[in-house]
PDB file of C-alpha atoms in Angstrom:
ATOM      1  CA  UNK A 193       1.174 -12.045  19.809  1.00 63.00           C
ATOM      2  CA  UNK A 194      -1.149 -10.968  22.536  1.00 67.00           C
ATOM      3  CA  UNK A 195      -4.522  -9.746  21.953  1.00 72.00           C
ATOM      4  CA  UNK A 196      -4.189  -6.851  24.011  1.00 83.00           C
ATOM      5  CA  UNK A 197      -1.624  -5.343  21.906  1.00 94.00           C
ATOM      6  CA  UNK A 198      -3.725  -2.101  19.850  1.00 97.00           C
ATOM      7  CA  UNK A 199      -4.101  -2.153  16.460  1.00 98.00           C
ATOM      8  CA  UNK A 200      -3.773   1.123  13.971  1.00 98.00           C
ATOM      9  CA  UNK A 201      -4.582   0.907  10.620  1.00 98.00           C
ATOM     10  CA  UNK A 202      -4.604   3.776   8.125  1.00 98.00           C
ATOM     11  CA  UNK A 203      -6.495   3.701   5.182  1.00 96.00           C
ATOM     12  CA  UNK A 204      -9.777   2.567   6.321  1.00 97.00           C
ATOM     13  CA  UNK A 205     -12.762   4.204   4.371  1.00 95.00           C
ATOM     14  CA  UNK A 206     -12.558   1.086   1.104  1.00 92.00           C
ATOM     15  CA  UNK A 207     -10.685  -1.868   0.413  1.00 94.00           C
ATOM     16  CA  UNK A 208      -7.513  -3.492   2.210  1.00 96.00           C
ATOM     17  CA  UNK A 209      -7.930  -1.175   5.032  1.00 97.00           C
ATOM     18  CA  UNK A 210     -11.197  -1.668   5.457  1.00 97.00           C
ATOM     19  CA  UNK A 211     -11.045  -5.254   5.239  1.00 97.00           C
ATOM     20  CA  UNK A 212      -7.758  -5.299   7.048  1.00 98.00           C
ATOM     21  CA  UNK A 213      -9.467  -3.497  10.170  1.00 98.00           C
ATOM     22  CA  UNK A 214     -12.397  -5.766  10.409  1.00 98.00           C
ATOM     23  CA  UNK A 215     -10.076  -8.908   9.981  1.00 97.00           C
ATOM     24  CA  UNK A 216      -8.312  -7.513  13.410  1.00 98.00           C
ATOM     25  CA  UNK A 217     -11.200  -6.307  14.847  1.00 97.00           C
ATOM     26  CA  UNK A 218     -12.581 -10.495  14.405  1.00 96.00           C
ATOM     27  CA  UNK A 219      -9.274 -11.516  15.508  1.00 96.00           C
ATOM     28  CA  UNK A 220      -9.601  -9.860  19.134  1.00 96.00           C
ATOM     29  CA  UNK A 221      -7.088  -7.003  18.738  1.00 97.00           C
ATOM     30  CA  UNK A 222      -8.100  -3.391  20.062  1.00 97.00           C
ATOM     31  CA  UNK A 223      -8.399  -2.181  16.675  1.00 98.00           C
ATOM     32  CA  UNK A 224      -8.812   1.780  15.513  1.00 98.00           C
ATOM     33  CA  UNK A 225      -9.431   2.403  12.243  1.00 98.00           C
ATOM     34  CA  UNK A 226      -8.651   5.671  10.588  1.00 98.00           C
ATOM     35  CA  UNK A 227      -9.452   7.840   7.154  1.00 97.00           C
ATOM     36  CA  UNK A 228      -9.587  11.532   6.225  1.00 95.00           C
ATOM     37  CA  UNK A 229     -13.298  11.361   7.077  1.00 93.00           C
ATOM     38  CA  UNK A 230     -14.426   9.062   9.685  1.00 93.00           C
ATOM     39  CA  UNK A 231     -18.321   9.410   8.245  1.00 91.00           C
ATOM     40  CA  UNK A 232     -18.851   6.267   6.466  1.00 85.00           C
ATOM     41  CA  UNK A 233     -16.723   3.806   8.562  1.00 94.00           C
ATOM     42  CA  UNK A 234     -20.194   2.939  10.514  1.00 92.00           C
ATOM     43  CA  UNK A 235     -19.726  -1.152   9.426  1.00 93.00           C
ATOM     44  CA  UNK A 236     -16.102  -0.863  11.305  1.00 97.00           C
ATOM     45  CA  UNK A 237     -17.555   0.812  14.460  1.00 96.00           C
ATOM     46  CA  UNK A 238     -20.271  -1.568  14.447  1.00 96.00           C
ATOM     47  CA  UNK A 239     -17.847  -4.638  14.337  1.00 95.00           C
ATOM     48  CA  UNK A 240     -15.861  -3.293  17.115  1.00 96.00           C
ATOM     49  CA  UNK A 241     -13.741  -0.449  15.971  1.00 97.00           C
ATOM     50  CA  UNK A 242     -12.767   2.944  17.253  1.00 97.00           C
ATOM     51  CA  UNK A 243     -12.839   5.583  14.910  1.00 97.00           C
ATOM     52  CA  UNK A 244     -10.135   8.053  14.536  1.00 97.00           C
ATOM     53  CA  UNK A 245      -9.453  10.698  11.927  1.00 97.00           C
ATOM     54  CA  UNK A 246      -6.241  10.750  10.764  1.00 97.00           C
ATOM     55  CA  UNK A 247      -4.822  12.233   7.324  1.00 97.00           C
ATOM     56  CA  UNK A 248      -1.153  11.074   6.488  1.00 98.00           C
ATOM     57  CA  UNK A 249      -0.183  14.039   4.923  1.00 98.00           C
ATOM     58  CA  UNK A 250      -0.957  15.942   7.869  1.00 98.00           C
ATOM     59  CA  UNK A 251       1.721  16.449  10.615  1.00 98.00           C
ATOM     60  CA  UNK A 252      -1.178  17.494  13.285  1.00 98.00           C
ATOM     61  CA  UNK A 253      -3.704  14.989  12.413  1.00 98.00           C
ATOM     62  CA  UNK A 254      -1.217  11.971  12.484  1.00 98.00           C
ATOM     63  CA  UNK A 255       0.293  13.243  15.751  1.00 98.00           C
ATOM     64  CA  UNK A 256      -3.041  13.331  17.651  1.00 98.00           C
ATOM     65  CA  UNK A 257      -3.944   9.876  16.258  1.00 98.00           C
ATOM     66  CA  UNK A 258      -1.376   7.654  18.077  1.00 98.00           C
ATOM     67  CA  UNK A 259      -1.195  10.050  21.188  1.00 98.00           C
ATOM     68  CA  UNK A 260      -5.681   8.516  21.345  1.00 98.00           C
ATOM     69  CA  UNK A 261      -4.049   5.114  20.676  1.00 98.00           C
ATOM     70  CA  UNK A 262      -1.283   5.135  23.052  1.00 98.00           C
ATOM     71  CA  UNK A 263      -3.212   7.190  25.518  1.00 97.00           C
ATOM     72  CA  UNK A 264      -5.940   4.476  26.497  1.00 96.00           C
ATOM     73  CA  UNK A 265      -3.086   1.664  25.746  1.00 97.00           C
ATOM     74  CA  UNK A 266       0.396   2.913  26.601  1.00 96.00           C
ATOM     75  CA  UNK A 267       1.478   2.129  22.770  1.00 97.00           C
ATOM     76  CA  UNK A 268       0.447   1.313  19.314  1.00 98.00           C
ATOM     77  CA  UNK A 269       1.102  -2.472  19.240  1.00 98.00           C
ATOM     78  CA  UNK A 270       0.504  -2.885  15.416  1.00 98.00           C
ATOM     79  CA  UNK A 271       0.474  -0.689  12.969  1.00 98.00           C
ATOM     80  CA  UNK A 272      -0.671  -1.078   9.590  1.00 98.00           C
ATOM     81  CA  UNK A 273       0.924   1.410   6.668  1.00 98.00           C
ATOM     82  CA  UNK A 274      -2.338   0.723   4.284  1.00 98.00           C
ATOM     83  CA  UNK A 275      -3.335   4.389   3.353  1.00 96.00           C
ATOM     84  CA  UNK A 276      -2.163   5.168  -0.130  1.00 94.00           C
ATOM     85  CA  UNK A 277      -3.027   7.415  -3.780  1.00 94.00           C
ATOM     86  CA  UNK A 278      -2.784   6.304  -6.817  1.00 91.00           C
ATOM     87  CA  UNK A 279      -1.215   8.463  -9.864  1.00 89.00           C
ATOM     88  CA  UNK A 280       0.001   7.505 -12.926  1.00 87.00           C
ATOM     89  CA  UNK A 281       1.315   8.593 -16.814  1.00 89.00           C
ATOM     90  CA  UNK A 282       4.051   8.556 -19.095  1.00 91.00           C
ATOM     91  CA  UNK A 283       7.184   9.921 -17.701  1.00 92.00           C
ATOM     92  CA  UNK A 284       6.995  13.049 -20.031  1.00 92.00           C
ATOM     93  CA  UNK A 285       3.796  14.108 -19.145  1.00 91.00           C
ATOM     94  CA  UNK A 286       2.919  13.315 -15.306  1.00 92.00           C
ATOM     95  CA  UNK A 287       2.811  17.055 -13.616  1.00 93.00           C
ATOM     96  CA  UNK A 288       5.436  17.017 -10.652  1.00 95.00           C
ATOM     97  CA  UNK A 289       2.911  18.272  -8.198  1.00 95.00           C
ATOM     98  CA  UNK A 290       1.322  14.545  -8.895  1.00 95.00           C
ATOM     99  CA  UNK A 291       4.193  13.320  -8.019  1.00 96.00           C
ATOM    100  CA  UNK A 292       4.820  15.197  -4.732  1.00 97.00           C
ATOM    101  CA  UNK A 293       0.947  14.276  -3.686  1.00 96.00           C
ATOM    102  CA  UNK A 294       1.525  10.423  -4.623  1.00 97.00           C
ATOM    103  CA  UNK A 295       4.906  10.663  -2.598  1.00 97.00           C
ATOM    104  CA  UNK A 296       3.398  12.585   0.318  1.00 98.00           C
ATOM    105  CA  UNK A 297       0.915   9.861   0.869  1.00 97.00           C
ATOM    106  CA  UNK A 298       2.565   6.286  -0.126  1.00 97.00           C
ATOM    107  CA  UNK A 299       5.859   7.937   1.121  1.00 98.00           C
ATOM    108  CA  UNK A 300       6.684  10.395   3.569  1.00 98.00           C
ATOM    109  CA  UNK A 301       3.271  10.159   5.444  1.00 98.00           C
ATOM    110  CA  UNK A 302       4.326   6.373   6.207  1.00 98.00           C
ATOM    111  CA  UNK A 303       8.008   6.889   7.439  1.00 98.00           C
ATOM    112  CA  UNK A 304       6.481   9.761   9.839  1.00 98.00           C
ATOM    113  CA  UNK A 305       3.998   7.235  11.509  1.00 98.00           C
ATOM    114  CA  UNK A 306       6.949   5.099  11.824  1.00 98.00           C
ATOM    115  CA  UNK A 307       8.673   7.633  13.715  1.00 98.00           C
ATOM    116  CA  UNK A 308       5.973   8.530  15.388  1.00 98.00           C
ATOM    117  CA  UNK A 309       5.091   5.024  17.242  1.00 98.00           C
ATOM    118  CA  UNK A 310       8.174   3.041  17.220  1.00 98.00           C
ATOM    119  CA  UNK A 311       9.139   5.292  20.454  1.00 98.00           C
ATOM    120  CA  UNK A 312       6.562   3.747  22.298  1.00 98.00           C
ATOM    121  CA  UNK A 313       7.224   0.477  20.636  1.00 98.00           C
ATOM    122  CA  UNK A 314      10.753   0.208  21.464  1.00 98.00           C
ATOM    123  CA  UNK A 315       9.507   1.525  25.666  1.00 97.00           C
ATOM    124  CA  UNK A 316       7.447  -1.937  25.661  1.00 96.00           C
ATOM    125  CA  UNK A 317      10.140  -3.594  23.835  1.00 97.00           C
ATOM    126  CA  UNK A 318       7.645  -5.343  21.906  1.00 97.00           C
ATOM    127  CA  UNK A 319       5.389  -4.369  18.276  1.00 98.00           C
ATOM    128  CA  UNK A 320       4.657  -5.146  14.451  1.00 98.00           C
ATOM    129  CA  UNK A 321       4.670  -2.652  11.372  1.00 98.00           C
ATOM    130  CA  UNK A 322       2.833  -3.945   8.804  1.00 98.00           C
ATOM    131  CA  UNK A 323       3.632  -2.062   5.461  1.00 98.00           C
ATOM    132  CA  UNK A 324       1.407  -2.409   2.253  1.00 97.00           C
ATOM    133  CA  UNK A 325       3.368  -2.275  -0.636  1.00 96.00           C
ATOM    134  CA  UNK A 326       2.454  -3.776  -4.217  1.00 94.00           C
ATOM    135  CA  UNK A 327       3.939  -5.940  -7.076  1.00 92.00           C
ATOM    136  CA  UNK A 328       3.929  -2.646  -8.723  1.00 91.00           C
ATOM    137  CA  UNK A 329       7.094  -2.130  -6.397  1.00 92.00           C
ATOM    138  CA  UNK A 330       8.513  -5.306  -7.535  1.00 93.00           C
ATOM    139  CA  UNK A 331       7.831  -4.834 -11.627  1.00 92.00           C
ATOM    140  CA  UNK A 332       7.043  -1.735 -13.045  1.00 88.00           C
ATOM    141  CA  UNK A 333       4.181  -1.003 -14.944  1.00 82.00           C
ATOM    142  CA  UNK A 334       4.318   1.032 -18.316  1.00 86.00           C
ATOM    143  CA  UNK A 335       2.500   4.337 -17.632  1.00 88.00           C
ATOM    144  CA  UNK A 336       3.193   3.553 -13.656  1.00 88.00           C
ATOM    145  CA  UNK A 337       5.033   6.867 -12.209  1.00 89.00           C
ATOM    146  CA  UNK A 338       4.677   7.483  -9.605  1.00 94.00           C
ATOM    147  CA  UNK A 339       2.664   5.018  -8.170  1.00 94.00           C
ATOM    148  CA  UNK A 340       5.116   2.393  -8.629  1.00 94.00           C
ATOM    149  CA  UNK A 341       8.295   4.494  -8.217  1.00 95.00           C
ATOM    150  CA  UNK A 342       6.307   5.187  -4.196  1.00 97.00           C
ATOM    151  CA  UNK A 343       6.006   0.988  -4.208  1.00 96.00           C
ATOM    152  CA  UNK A 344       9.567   0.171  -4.664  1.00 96.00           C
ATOM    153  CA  UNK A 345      10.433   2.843  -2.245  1.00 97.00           C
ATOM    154  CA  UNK A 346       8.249   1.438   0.510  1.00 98.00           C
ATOM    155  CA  UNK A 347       9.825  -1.925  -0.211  1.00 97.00           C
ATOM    156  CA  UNK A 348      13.257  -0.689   0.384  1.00 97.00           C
ATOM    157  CA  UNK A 349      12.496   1.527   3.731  1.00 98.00           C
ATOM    158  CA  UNK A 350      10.541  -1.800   5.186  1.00 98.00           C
ATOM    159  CA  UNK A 351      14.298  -3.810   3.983  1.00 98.00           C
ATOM    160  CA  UNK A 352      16.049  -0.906   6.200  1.00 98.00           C
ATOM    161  CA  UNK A 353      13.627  -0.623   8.878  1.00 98.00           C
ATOM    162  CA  UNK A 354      13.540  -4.201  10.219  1.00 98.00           C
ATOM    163  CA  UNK A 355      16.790  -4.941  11.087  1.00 98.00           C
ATOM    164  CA  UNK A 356      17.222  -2.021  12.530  1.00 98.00           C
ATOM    165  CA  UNK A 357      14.470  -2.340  15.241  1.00 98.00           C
ATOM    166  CA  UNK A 358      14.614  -5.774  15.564  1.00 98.00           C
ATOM    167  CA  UNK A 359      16.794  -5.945  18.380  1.00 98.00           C
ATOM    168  CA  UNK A 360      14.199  -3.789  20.171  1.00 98.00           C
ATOM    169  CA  UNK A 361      11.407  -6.491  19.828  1.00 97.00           C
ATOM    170  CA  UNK A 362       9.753  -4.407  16.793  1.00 98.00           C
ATOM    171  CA  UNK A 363       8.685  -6.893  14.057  1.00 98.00           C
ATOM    172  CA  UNK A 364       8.567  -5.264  10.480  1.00 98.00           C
ATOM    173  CA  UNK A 365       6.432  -6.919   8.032  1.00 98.00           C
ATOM    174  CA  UNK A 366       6.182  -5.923   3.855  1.00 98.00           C
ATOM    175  CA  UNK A 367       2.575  -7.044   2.524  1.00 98.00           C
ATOM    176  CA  UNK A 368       2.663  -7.100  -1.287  1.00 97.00           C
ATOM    177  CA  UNK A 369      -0.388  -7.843  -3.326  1.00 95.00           C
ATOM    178  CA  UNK A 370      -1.144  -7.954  -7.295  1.00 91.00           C
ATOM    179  CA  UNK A 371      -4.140  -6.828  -8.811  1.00 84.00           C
ATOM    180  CA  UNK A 372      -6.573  -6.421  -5.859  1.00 86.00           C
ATOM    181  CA  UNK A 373     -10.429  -5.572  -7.118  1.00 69.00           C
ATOM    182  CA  UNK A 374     -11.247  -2.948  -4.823  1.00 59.00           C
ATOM    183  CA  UNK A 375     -12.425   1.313  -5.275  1.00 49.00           C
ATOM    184  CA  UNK A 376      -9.015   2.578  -5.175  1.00 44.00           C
ATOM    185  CA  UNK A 377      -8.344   0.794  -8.399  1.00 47.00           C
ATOM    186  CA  UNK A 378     -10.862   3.779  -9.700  1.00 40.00           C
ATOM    187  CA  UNK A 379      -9.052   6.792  -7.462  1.00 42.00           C
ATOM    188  CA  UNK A 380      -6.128   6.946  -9.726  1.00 49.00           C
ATOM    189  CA  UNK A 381      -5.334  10.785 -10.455  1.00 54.00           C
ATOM    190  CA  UNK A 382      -6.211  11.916 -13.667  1.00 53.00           C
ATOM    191  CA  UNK A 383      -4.294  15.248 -14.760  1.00 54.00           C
ATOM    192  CA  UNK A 384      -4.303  17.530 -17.780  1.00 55.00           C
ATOM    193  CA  UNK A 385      -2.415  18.324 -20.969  1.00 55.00           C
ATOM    194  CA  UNK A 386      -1.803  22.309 -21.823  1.00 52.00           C
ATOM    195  CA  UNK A 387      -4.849  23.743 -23.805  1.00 56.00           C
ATOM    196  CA  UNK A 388      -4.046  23.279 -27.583  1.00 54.00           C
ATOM    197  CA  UNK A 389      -1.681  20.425 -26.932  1.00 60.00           C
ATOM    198  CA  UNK A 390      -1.899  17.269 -28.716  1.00 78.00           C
ATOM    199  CA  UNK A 391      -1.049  14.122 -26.737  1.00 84.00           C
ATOM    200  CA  UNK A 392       1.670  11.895 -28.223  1.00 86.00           C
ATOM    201  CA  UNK A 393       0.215   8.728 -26.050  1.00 87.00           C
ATOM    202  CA  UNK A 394      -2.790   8.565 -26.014  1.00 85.00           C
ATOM    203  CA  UNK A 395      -3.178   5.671 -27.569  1.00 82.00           C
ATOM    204  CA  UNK A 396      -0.687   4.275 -25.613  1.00 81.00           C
ATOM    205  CA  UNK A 397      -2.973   5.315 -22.560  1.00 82.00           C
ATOM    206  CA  UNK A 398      -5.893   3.646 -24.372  1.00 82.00           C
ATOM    207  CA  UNK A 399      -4.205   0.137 -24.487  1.00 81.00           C
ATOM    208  CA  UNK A 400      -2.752   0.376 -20.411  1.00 80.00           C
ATOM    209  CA  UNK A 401      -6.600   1.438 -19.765  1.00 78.00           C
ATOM    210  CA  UNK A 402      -8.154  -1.512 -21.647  1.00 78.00           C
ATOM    211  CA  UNK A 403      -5.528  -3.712 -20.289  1.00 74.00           C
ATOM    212  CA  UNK A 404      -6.265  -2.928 -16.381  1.00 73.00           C
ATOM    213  CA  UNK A 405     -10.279  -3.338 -17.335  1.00 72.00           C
ATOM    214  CA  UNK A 406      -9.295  -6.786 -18.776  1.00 69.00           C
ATOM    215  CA  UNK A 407      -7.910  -7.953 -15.701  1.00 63.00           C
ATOM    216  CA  UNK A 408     -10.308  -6.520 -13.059  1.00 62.00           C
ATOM    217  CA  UNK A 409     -13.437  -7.298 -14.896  1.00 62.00           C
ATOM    218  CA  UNK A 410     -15.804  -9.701 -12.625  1.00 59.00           C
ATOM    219  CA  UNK A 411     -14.413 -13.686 -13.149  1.00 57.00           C
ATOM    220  CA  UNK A 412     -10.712 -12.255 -14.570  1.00 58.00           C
ATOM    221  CA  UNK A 413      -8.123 -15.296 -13.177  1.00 65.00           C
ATOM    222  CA  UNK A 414      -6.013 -13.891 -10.226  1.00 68.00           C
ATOM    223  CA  UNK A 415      -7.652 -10.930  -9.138  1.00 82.00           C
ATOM    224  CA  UNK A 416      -7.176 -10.473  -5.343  1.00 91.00           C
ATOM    225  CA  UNK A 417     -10.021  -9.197  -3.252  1.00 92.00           C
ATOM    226  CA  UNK A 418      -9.198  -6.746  -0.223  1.00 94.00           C
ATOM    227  CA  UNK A 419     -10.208  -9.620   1.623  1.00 96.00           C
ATOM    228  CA  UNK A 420      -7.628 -11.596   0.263  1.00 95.00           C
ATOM    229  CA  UNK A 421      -5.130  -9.797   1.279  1.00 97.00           C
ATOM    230  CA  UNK A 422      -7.046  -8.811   4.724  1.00 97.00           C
ATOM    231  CA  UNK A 423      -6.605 -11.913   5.357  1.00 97.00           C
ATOM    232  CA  UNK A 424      -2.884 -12.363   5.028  1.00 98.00           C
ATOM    233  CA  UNK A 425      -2.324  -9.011   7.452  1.00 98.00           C
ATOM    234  CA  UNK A 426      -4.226 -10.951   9.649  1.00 98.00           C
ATOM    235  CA  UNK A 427      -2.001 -14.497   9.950  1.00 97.00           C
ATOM    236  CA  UNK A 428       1.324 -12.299   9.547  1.00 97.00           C
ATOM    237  CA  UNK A 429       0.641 -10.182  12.700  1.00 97.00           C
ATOM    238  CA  UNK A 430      -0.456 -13.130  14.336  1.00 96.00           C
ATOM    239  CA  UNK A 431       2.307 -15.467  13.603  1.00 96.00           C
ATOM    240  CA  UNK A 432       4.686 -16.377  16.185  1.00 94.00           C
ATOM    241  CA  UNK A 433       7.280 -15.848  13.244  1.00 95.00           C
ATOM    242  CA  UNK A 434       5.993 -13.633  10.712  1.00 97.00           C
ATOM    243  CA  UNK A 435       7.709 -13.893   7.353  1.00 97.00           C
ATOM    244  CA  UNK A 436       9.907 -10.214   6.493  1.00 97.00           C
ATOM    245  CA  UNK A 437       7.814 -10.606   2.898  1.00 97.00           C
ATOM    246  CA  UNK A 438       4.277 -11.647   2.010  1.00 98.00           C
ATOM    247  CA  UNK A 439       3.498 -11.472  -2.055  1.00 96.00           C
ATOM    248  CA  UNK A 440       0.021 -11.871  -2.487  1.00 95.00           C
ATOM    249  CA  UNK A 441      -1.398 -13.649  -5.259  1.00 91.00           C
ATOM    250  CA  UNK A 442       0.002 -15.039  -8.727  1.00 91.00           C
ATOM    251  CA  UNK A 443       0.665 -11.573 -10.532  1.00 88.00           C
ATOM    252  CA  UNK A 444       3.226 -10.941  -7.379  1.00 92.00           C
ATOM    253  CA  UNK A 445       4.799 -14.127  -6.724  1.00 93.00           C
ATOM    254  CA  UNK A 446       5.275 -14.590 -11.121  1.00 93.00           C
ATOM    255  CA  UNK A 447       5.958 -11.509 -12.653  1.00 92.00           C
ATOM    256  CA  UNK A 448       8.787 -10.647 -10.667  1.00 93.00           C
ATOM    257  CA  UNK A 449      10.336 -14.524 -11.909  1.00 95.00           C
ATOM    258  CA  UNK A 450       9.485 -13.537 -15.274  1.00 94.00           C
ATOM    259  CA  UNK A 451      11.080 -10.402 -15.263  1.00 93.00           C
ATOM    260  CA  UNK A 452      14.402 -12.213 -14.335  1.00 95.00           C
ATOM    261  CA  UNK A 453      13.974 -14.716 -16.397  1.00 96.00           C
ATOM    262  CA  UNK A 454      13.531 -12.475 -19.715  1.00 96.00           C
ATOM    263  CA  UNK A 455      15.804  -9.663 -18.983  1.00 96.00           C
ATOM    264  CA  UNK A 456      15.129  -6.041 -20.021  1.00 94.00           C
ATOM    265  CA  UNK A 457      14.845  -7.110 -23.898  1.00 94.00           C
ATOM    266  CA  UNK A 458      12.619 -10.131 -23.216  1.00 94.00           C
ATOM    267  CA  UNK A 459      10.299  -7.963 -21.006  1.00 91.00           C
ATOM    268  CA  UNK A 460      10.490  -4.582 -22.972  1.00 91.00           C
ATOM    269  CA  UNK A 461       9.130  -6.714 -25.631  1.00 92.00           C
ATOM    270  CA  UNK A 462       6.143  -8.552 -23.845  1.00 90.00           C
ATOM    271  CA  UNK A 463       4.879  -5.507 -22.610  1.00 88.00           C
ATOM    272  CA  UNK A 464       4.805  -4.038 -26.333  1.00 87.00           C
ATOM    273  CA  UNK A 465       2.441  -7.115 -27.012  1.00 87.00           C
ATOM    274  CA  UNK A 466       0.425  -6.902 -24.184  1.00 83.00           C
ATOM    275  CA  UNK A 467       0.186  -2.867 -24.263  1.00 83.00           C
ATOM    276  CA  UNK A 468       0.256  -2.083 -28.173  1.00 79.00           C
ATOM    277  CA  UNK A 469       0.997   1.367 -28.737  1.00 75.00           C
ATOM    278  CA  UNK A 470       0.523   2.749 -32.451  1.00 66.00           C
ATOM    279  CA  UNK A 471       2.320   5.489 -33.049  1.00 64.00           C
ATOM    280  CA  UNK A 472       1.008   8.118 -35.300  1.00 56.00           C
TER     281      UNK A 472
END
């Protein structure tokens, strides 16, 4: 892939976006990197970057952001679907407007910037889409709606997008990594319960809590870093035949087999031994 060809990568103010932007910046792409607030992406601008605002649930905002990009470069030659919320809670008690907001983000705000720069993709007859998904869209999580449920959709719009612009040139890559230890493990949306209302898991949520400290603590075996997976964005969009699937570390190249190999019973019960949940 040539060097020339302009990177934009959403997501930018922590983590794999962060990371991912430097890693292309290094690599000798023209690389703008974007977040709600461009105020503390000084380390990016420093390493090369140009700094763009750009807020994927905002029709406006993501509009103006690849008119910059394709203004000073005739089109967005990569672009990297990082930005993303986290949300999560049993079934019964996650609010619907959480849902919308996780959706919004992980969801809709990625198929619009899809839309949005494949038209001057296809013009040049050349460009990569780089999606971040998650092995929470390849094995779901107890207490993961609607994180997860946005995961497995982003895995099946990336499985519908790339053969259909592949004939144009347009390369459409799905990044998924396991645990990564990064802030956005600590953004997950807390919500609620009605005043007066007693919660029926909360101990349920006490065990999925302990369990994701457990495996992010400092030294825990198989915990990515955004650099990690930085890192693999980085060889994929510069391969001269990317894979159509990247899973990133052991949690998402093993779960997924274990899952198979157990069936619904086999897992059902692993995850009542990993995740005990006394009921009262």
């Amino acid at each position: 892939m040539s060097r020339t060809q302009a990177a934009l990568v959403t997501g930018c103010s922590s983590g794999i976006g962060r990371a991912t932007a430097l890693a292309l910046a290094r690599a000798g792409f023209p690389t703008w990197a974007t977040a709600r607030r461009t105020d503390d992406l000084a380390e990016l601008a420093a390493a090369g970057c140009r700094l763009l605002p750009l807020d994927v649930t905002d029709e406006a905002s993501m509009a103006r952001a690849v008119q910059a990009v394709e203004a000073e470069h005739g089109s967005v030659g990569i672009l990297v679907n990082n930005a993303g919320r986290g949300g999560g809670g049993p079934v019964e008690e996650v609010p619907l407007d959480l849902v919308r907001k996780v959706f919004e983000t992980n969801v809709f705000g990625l198929v619009r910037l899809c839309q949005l720069v494949l038209p001057g993709m296809r013009a040049r007859r050349q460009g990569t889409i780089v999606n971040v998904g998650s092995a929470a869209g390849l094995v779901t999580p107890p207490t993961g709606c609607p994180y997860a449920m946005t995961k497995y959709a982003v895995e099946s719009l990336t499985d519908a997008l790339r053969p259909e612009v592949r004939p144009f040139g347009i390369r459409v890559i799905l990044v998924e990594p396991g645990a990564v230890r990064t802030r956005f493990m600590a953004a997950g949306e807390t919500y609620e319960l009605p005043e007066g209302g007693d919660d029926p898991y909360a101990a349920y949520k006490a065990s999925v809590a302990a369990m994701v400290v457990r495996a992010h603590r400092e030294g825990a075996r198989g915990v990515l870093t955004a650099e990690d997976v930085a890192d693999v964005i980085a060889r994929a969009v510069t391969a001269r035949r990317p894979r159509a699937r990247y899973r990133v570390g052991a949690q998402a190249r093993l779960a997924p087999r274990a899952r198979r190999l157990l069936g619904d019973g086999g897992w059902d019960a692993l995850m009542r031994r990993l995740i005990p949940f006394p009921v009262q």
